[in-house]
Coordinates of C-alpha atoms in Angstrom, one line a residue:
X1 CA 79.6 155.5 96.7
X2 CA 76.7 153.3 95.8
X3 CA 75.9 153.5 91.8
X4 CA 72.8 154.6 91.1
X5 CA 71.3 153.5 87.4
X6 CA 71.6 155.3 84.2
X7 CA 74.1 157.8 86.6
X8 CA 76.8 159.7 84.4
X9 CA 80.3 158.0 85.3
X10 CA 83.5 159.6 84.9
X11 CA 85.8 158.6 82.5
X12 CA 88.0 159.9 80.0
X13 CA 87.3 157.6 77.1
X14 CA 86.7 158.0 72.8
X15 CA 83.2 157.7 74.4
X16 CA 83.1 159.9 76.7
X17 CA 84.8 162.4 74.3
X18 CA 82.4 162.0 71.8
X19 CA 80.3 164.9 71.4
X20 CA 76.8 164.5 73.4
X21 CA 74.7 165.0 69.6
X22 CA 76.7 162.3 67.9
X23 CA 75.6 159.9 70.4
X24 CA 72.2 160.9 70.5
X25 CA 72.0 160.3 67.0
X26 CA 73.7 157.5 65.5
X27 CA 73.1 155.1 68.7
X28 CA 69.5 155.5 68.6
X29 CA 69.4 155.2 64.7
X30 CA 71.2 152.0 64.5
X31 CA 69.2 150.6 67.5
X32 CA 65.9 151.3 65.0
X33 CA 67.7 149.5 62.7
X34 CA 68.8 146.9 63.9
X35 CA 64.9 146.2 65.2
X36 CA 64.2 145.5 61.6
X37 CA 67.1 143.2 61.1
X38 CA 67.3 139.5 61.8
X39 CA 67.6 138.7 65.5
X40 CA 71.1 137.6 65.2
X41 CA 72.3 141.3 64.3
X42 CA 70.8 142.2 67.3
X43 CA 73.0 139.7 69.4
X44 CA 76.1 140.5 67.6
X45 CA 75.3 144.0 68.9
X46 CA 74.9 143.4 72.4
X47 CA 78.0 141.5 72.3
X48 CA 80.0 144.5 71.1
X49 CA 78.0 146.1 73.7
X50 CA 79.0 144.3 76.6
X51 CA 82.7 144.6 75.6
X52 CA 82.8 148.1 74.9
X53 CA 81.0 148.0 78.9
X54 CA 83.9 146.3 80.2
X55 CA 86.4 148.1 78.1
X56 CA 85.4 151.1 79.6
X57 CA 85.3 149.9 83.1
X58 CA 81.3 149.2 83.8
X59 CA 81.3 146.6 85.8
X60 CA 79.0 143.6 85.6
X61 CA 77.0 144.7 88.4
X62 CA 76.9 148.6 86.9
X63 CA 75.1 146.7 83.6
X64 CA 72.9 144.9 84.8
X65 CA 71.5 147.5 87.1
X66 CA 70.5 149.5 83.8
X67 CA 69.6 146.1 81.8
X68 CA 66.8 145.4 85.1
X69 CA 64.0 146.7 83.4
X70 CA 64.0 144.4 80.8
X71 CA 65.2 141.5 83.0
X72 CA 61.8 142.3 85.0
X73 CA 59.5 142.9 81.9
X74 CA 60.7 139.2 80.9
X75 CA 60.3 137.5 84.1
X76 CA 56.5 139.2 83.9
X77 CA 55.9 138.4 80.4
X78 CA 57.3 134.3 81.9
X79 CA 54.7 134.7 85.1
X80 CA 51.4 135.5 82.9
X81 CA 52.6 132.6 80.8
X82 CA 52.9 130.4 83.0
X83 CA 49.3 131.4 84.5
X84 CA 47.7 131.4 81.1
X85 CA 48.9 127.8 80.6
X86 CA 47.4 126.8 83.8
X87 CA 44.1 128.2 83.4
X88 CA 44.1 126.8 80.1
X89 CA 44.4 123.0 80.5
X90 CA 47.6 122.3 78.3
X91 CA 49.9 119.5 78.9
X92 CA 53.5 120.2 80.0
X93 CA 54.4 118.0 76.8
X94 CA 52.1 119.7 74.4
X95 CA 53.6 123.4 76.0
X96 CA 57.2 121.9 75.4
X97 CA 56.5 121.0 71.7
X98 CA 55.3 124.6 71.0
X99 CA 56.8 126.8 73.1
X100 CA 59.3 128.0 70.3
X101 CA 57.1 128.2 68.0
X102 CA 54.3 130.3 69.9
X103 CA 57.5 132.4 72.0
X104 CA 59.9 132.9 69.5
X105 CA 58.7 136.3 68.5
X106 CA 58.3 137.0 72.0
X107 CA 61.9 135.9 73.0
X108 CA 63.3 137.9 69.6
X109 CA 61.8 141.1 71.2
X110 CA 63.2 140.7 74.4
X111 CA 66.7 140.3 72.9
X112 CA 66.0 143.7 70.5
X113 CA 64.9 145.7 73.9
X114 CA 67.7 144.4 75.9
X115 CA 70.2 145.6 72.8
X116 CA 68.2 148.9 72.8
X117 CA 68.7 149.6 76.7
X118 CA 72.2 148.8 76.6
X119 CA 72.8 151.4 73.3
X120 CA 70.7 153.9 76.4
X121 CA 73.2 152.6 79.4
X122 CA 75.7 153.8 77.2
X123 CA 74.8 157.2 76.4
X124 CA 74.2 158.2 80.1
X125 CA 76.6 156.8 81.8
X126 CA 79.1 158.6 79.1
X127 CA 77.4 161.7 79.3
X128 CA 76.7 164.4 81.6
X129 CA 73.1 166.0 82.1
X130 CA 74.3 169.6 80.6
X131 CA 76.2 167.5 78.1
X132 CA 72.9 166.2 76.7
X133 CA 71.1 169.3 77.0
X134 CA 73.7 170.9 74.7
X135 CA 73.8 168.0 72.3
X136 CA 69.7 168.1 72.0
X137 CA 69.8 171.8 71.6
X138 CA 72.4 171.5 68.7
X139 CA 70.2 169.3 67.0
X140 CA 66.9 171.0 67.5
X141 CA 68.8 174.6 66.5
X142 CA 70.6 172.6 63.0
X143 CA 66.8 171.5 62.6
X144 CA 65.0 174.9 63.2
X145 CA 67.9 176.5 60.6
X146 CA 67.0 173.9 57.8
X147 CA 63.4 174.5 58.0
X148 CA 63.8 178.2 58.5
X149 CA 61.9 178.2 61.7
X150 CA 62.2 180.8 64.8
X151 CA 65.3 179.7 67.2
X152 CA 63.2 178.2 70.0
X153 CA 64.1 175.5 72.5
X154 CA 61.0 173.9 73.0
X155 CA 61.8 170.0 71.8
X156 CA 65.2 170.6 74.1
X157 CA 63.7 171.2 76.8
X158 CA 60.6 168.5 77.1
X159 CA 63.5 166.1 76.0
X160 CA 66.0 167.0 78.4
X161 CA 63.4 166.8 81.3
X162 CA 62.3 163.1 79.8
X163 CA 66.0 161.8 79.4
X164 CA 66.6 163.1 82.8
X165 CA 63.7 161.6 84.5
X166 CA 64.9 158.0 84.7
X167 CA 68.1 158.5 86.3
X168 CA 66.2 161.1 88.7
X169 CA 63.4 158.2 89.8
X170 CA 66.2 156.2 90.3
X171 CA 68.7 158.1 92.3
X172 CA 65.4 158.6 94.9
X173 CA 64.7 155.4 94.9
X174 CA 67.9 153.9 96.3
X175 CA 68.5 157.0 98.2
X176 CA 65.0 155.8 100.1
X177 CA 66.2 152.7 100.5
X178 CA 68.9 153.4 101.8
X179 CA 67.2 155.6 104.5
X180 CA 64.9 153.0 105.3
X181 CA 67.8 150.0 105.9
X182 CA 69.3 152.6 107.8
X183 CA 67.0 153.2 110.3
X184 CA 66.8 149.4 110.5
X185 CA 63.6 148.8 108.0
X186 CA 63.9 145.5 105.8
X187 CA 63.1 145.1 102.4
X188 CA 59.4 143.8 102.2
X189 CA 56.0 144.6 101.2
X190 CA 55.7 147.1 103.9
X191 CA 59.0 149.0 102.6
X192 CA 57.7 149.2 99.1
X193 CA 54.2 150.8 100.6
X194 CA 55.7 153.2 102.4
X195 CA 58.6 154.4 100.3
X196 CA 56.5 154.0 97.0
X197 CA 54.6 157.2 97.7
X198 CA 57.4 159.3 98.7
X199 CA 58.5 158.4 95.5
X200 CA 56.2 159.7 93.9
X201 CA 56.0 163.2 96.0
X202 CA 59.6 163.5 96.1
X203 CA 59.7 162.9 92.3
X204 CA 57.4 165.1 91.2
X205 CA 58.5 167.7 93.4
X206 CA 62.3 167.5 91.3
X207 CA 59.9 167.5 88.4
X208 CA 57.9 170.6 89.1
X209 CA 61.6 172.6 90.1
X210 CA 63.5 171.5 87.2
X211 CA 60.5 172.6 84.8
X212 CA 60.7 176.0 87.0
X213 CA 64.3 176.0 86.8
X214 CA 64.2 175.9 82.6
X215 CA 61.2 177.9 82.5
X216 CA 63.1 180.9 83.9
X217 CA 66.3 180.1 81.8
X218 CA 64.1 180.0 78.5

């Protein structure tokens, strides 16, 4: 079975163990922290990361397939570099005796997001979908207790449909892909518009059945 990203994979580790709120809380909060931190906490991070990855059997490919975002927001952020330099008249030897200094915030960032998405690899792929929804609901209910509010589930459910939508995009995506290599299509130009659109039909369709779905549940 092909692995689709930021897919729940089974596993019976302290991670996987770990209940769904404690994960929802701590990983993002020492992400936000560790934005405000010098660079090289953020490093030492994704190195504890990537072995925790391996340690609990994610391969390299499996990583990398959730880390892709920020892979392509780099290689962007490189390409209207590189254009803006051309346009703008600078010697190759004047961009290579700045470059650090003008990109280094920019590089910095990059290494913070890719820590970040890792930290979010991590909480899907050792969670289920009802796992989170339980974990956001424990959290909004402890929450709505402290402030003496009514027991709604409101924030659970707009957050549970947003954490669920980038696995969902991505499941359909490959799944389309895989129909149009099947029926002997090639990946080109043409592929992406064509399948972009069912995309986005398919997609919200999900959408609008899952928001049913919780609506009658609520």
């Amino acid at each position: 079975m092909k692995y689709s990203a930021f897919s729940y994979k089974k596993g019976n580790s302290f991670l996987h163990k770990c209940p769904s709120w404690c994960k929802l809380l701590f990983i993002p909060l020492i992400n936000i922290l560790f934005l405000f931190l010098p660079v090289y906490f953020a490093l030492f991070l994704i190195l504890i990361q990537t072995v925790m990855a391996f340690y609990l059997h994610f391969s390299l490919k499996e990583q990398l397939a959730d880390l892709r975002p920020v892979l392509f927001y780099g290689v962007l952020l490189l390409i209207f570099k590189i254009i803006s330099y051309a346009f703008s008249g600078t010697s190759f030897l004047e961009i290579k005796a700045n470059w650090w200094i003008e990109e280094k915030e920019t590089v910095f960032l990059l290494i913070k997001l890719f820590c970040i998405m890792q930290s979010v690899s991590l909480i899907f792929k050792t969670s289920t979908s009802l796992e989170l929804r339980e974990g956001i609901e424990k959290i909004e209910l402890w929450v709505r207790k402290k402030l003496h509010l009514k027991e709604k589930r409101t924030f659970t459910n707009a957050i549970f449909m947003f954490l669920n939508f980038i696995p969902m995009v991505s499941k359909i995506w490959q799944q389309s892909q895989r129909a149009w290599i099947a029926r002997g299509g090639k990946k080109s130009l043409k592929m992406y518009m064509i399948l972009l659109p069912v995309l986005f039909s398919v997609g919200m369709k999900k959408a609008y059945n899952m928001a049913r779905a919780i609506e009658i549940r609520s």
